[in-house]
Coordinates of C-alpha atoms in Angstrom, one line a residue:
M209 CA -0.2 -49.7 28.8
A210 CA -2.5 -52.3 29.2
Q211 CA -5.8 -51.8 27.4
S212 CA -7.9 -52.0 30.6
F213 CA -5.2 -49.0 32.2
G214 CA -5.8 -46.9 28.9
Q215 CA -9.9 -47.3 29.0
T216 CA -9.9 -45.7 32.4
E217 CA -7.8 -42.5 31.6
I218 CA -8.1 -39.7 29.4
N219 CA -4.8 -38.0 28.4
W220 CA -4.2 -34.3 28.2
D221 CA -4.4 -34.0 24.4
K222 CA -7.8 -35.8 24.2
L223 CA -9.5 -33.9 26.9
D224 CA -12.6 -31.3 26.4
K225 CA -11.0 -28.5 27.9
T226 CA -14.2 -26.6 28.3
R227 CA -15.7 -29.0 30.1
F228 CA -12.5 -29.6 32.1
Y229 CA -12.6 -26.2 33.6
V230 CA -16.1 -25.6 33.8
V231 CA -17.5 -28.3 35.3
G232 CA -14.2 -28.8 37.7
A233 CA -14.7 -25.1 39.0
G234 CA -18.5 -26.2 39.7
L235 CA -17.6 -29.5 41.7
F236 CA -14.9 -27.7 43.6
T237 CA -17.2 -24.8 44.7
G238 CA -19.4 -27.6 45.5
V239 CA -16.8 -29.3 47.7
S240 CA -15.5 -25.9 49.0
V241 CA -19.0 -25.4 50.2
A242 CA -19.3 -28.6 52.3
L243 CA -15.9 -28.4 53.6
Y244 CA -15.4 -24.9 54.1
P245 CA -16.6 -24.9 57.9
I246 CA -13.9 -27.6 58.6
S247 CA -11.2 -25.6 57.6
V248 CA -12.7 -22.5 59.7
V249 CA -12.6 -24.7 63.0
K250 CA -9.5 -26.3 62.6
T251 CA -7.9 -22.9 61.5
R252 CA -9.0 -21.2 64.9
L253 CA -7.7 -24.6 66.9
Q254 CA -4.4 -24.3 64.9
V255 CA -4.0 -20.5 66.3
A256 CA -5.7 -20.8 69.8
T257 CA -3.5 -19.8 72.8
K258 CA -3.8 -21.7 76.2
D259 CA -5.8 -18.8 77.6
A260 CA -8.4 -19.4 74.6
V261 CA -11.9 -20.0 75.9
E262 CA -13.0 -22.1 72.9
R263 CA -10.3 -24.9 72.6
S264 CA -12.5 -27.6 71.2
V265 CA -14.1 -28.0 68.1
F266 CA -17.6 -28.2 69.7
S267 CA -16.9 -25.0 71.6
V268 CA -15.6 -23.2 68.6
V269 CA -18.4 -24.2 66.4
K270 CA -20.8 -23.7 69.3
G271 CA -19.2 -19.8 69.7
L272 CA -19.8 -19.0 66.1
L273 CA -23.2 -20.1 65.9
K274 CA -23.9 -18.3 68.5
T275 CA -22.1 -15.0 67.6
D276 CA -22.7 -15.0 63.7
G277 CA -24.9 -18.0 63.1
I278 CA -24.5 -19.8 59.8
P279 CA -22.4 -17.4 58.3
G280 CA -20.3 -17.6 60.9
L281 CA -18.7 -21.2 59.7
Y282 CA -18.2 -19.3 56.2
R283 CA -15.8 -16.5 57.1
G284 CA -13.3 -15.5 54.4
F285 CA -15.5 -18.1 51.9
G286 CA -15.9 -15.2 49.0
T287 CA -12.4 -14.4 49.3
V288 CA -11.0 -18.2 49.1
I289 CA -13.6 -19.2 45.9
T290 CA -12.5 -16.0 44.2
G291 CA -8.6 -16.7 44.2
A292 CA -9.2 -20.6 44.6
I293 CA -10.7 -21.1 41.3
P294 CA -7.7 -19.6 38.8
A295 CA -5.5 -21.2 41.2
R296 CA -6.8 -24.3 40.8
I297 CA -6.9 -23.4 36.7
I298 CA -3.2 -23.3 37.0
F299 CA -3.0 -26.3 39.3
L300 CA -4.9 -28.5 36.8
S301 CA -3.5 -27.2 33.6
T302 CA -0.1 -27.7 35.2
L303 CA -0.6 -31.4 36.7
E304 CA -2.3 -32.6 33.2
T305 CA 0.6 -31.4 31.2
T306 CA 3.5 -32.3 33.2
K307 CA 1.9 -35.9 33.9
V308 CA 2.0 -36.5 30.2
A309 CA 5.4 -35.6 29.5
A310 CA 6.7 -37.3 32.7
F311 CA 5.4 -40.5 31.3
R312 CA 7.2 -39.8 28.4
M313 CA 10.6 -39.1 29.9
I314 CA 10.3 -42.4 31.9
E315 CA 9.1 -44.7 29.3
P316 CA 12.5 -45.4 27.9
F317 CA 13.5 -47.0 31.3
R318 CA 11.0 -50.2 30.9
L319 CA 9.5 -49.4 34.4
S320 CA 6.3 -51.5 35.8
E321 CA 3.1 -49.9 35.1
T322 CA 2.6 -48.9 38.7
T323 CA 6.0 -47.5 39.3
Q324 CA 5.7 -45.0 36.3
A325 CA 2.2 -43.9 37.2
A326 CA 3.8 -43.3 41.1
I327 CA 6.7 -41.1 39.5
A328 CA 4.6 -39.3 36.8
N329 CA 2.0 -38.7 38.7
G330 CA 4.1 -37.5 41.8
V331 CA 6.4 -35.3 40.0
A332 CA 3.3 -33.9 37.9
G333 CA 1.6 -33.1 41.8
M334 CA 4.9 -31.5 42.8
T335 CA 5.2 -29.3 40.2
S336 CA 1.5 -28.0 39.8
S337 CA 1.3 -27.3 43.7
I338 CA 4.4 -25.1 43.1
F339 CA 2.8 -23.3 40.3
A340 CA -0.7 -22.7 42.3
Q341 CA 0.9 -21.8 45.4
S342 CA 1.9 -18.5 44.0
V343 CA -1.8 -17.4 43.9
F344 CA -3.1 -19.5 46.8
V345 CA -0.9 -18.3 49.6
P346 CA -2.0 -14.4 49.2
I347 CA -5.4 -16.1 49.2
D348 CA -4.8 -18.3 52.2
V349 CA -3.3 -15.3 54.2
V350 CA -6.3 -12.7 53.6
S351 CA -9.0 -15.9 54.2
Q352 CA -7.4 -17.3 57.2
K353 CA -7.3 -13.8 58.8
L354 CA -11.0 -13.4 58.1
M355 CA -11.5 -17.1 59.9
V356 CA -10.0 -16.1 62.9
Q357 CA -11.1 -12.5 63.4
G358 CA -12.2 -11.4 66.6
Y359 CA -10.9 -15.0 68.2
S360 CA -8.2 -15.6 70.7
G361 CA -7.2 -11.4 70.6
H362 CA -7.1 -11.6 66.7
A363 CA -7.9 -8.0 65.1
Q364 CA -11.6 -7.4 63.5
Y365 CA -12.1 -6.7 59.6
S366 CA -14.5 -5.2 57.4
G367 CA -13.8 -7.8 54.2
G368 CA -11.0 -9.5 52.3
L369 CA -10.0 -6.2 50.8
D370 CA -9.7 -4.4 54.4
V371 CA -7.4 -7.6 55.3
A372 CA -5.1 -7.0 52.3
R373 CA -5.0 -3.2 52.7
K374 CA -3.6 -3.8 56.2
V375 CA -1.6 -6.5 55.5
L376 CA 0.1 -4.3 52.6
R377 CA 0.1 -1.3 54.7
S378 CA 2.0 -3.3 57.7
D379 CA 4.3 -5.4 56.0
G380 CA 4.0 -4.7 52.3
I381 CA 4.0 -7.5 49.6
R382 CA 5.8 -9.9 51.5
G383 CA 3.1 -10.0 53.8
L384 CA 0.9 -11.4 51.5
Y385 CA 3.5 -14.1 50.8
R386 CA 4.1 -15.0 54.4
G387 CA 4.4 -18.7 54.9
F388 CA 5.1 -19.0 51.4
G389 CA 8.3 -21.3 51.9
L390 CA 6.7 -23.1 54.2
S391 CA 3.5 -23.3 52.2
V392 CA 5.6 -25.0 49.1
M393 CA 7.5 -27.5 51.5
T394 CA 3.9 -28.3 53.2
Y395 CA 1.9 -28.8 50.0
S396 CA 4.2 -29.9 47.0
P397 CA 5.6 -33.1 48.9
S398 CA 1.8 -33.6 50.1
S399 CA 0.7 -33.3 46.7
A400 CA 3.1 -35.5 45.1
V401 CA 2.0 -38.0 47.6
W402 CA -1.1 -37.7 47.1
W403 CA -1.0 -37.9 43.3
A404 CA 1.7 -40.6 43.2
S405 CA -0.5 -42.8 45.7
Y406 CA -3.7 -42.3 43.7
G407 CA -2.1 -43.3 40.5
S408 CA -0.5 -46.1 41.7
S409 CA -3.0 -47.4 44.0
Q410 CA -5.5 -47.8 41.1
R411 CA -3.2 -50.0 39.0
V412 CA -2.8 -52.3 42.1
I413 CA -6.9 -52.0 42.5
W414 CA -7.4 -52.8 38.7
R415 CA -4.7 -55.7 39.0
F416 CA -6.6 -56.9 41.7
L417 CA -9.9 -56.9 40.0
G418 CA -8.3 -59.1 36.8
H419 CA -8.0 -55.8 34.7
D420 CA -4.4 -56.4 34.1
T421 CA -3.2 -57.8 30.8
K422 CA -3.5 -56.2 27.2
Y423 CA -5.4 -58.9 26.1
D424 CA -8.5 -57.7 28.4
E425 CA -11.0 -56.4 26.1
H426 CA -13.5 -55.7 28.1
A427 CA -14.1 -52.0 29.0
P428 CA -15.2 -51.6 32.6
S429 CA -18.2 -50.1 33.5
L430 CA -18.6 -46.4 34.7
Q431 CA -19.3 -47.5 38.2
K432 CA -16.3 -49.6 38.8
I433 CA -14.3 -46.9 37.4
M434 CA -15.7 -44.6 39.7
L435 CA -15.3 -46.8 42.7
V436 CA -11.7 -47.6 42.0
Q437 CA -11.2 -44.2 41.7
A438 CA -13.0 -43.1 44.9
M439 CA -11.1 -46.1 46.5
G440 CA -7.8 -44.8 44.9
G441 CA -8.2 -41.2 46.3
I442 CA -9.2 -42.6 50.1
I443 CA -5.4 -44.1 50.0
A444 CA -3.9 -41.0 48.9
G445 CA -5.8 -38.9 50.9
A446 CA -4.6 -41.2 54.0
S447 CA -0.6 -41.1 52.8
S448 CA -0.5 -37.3 52.1
S449 CA -2.2 -36.3 55.4
C450 CA 0.5 -37.6 57.4
I451 CA 2.8 -35.0 55.8
T452 CA 0.6 -32.2 55.7
T453 CA -1.3 -31.8 58.9
P454 CA 2.1 -31.3 61.1
L455 CA 3.4 -28.4 59.2
D456 CA 0.1 -26.7 58.1
T457 CA 0.0 -26.2 62.0
I458 CA 3.2 -24.3 61.5
K459 CA 2.1 -22.4 58.5
T460 CA -1.3 -21.2 59.6
R461 CA 0.6 -20.0 62.9
L462 CA 3.2 -18.3 60.7
Q463 CA 0.5 -16.8 58.4
N464 CA -0.9 -15.2 61.6
A465 CA 1.8 -14.4 63.6
Y466 CA 1.4 -10.5 63.3
A467 CA -2.5 -9.8 63.7
Q468 CA -2.1 -8.3 67.1
K469 CA 0.4 -6.2 65.9
M470 CA -1.9 -4.9 63.0
N471 CA -4.7 -4.8 65.6
R472 CA -2.7 -1.7 67.4

């Protein structure tokens, strides 16, 4: 591996696991707080019927603020945070360990650095997503029902436990895993594309910036590393969203398909 690439990455065996999980959980929670209202609005729009009064982003936000204030934009947030943190731990642990193993497996093929990064990161992203979905899907089912409660004829709940109880009573444990197959089909390829694009695009950017030979002994500055990683994240997000959005709409409708039945 070129020295400059090695200076910008920390392998699993060199990683401070305590900081990795603690700081990672904190950052994930912060990002969730900032972006969660978008998920609420998006989910409501995805399940809206043709008879729904609120069928635009503005009307959904206005309706939530009018009836519940700011807390309305965070319906189901507690459930998501409670379940998403262990799911995130599973995801990151699987991601890092699988990535290291994948790099070792493809090393004998003498592929280019960019290709190796794309393959190893892609395999790791897909594998970690499959493992994480086993925890995240039940949380997703519960939180989405809380997001759309009372909207366009959907049932009302007193909290996450009430949702879980009614789902189990109506459909059994299968109800909490409704849409699991589609979630795997949606997020596993998306995760593979995201991480493959993220890993390979950074190599391309580093080469563009002149850090592409093993003789480059000057370590990039922290600011430059953060900038390159941010650019890689933007490219990865744009690439994966093309796969995620259509299937995510189908999954959301499937997970909320029995809301009317449970409301009876």
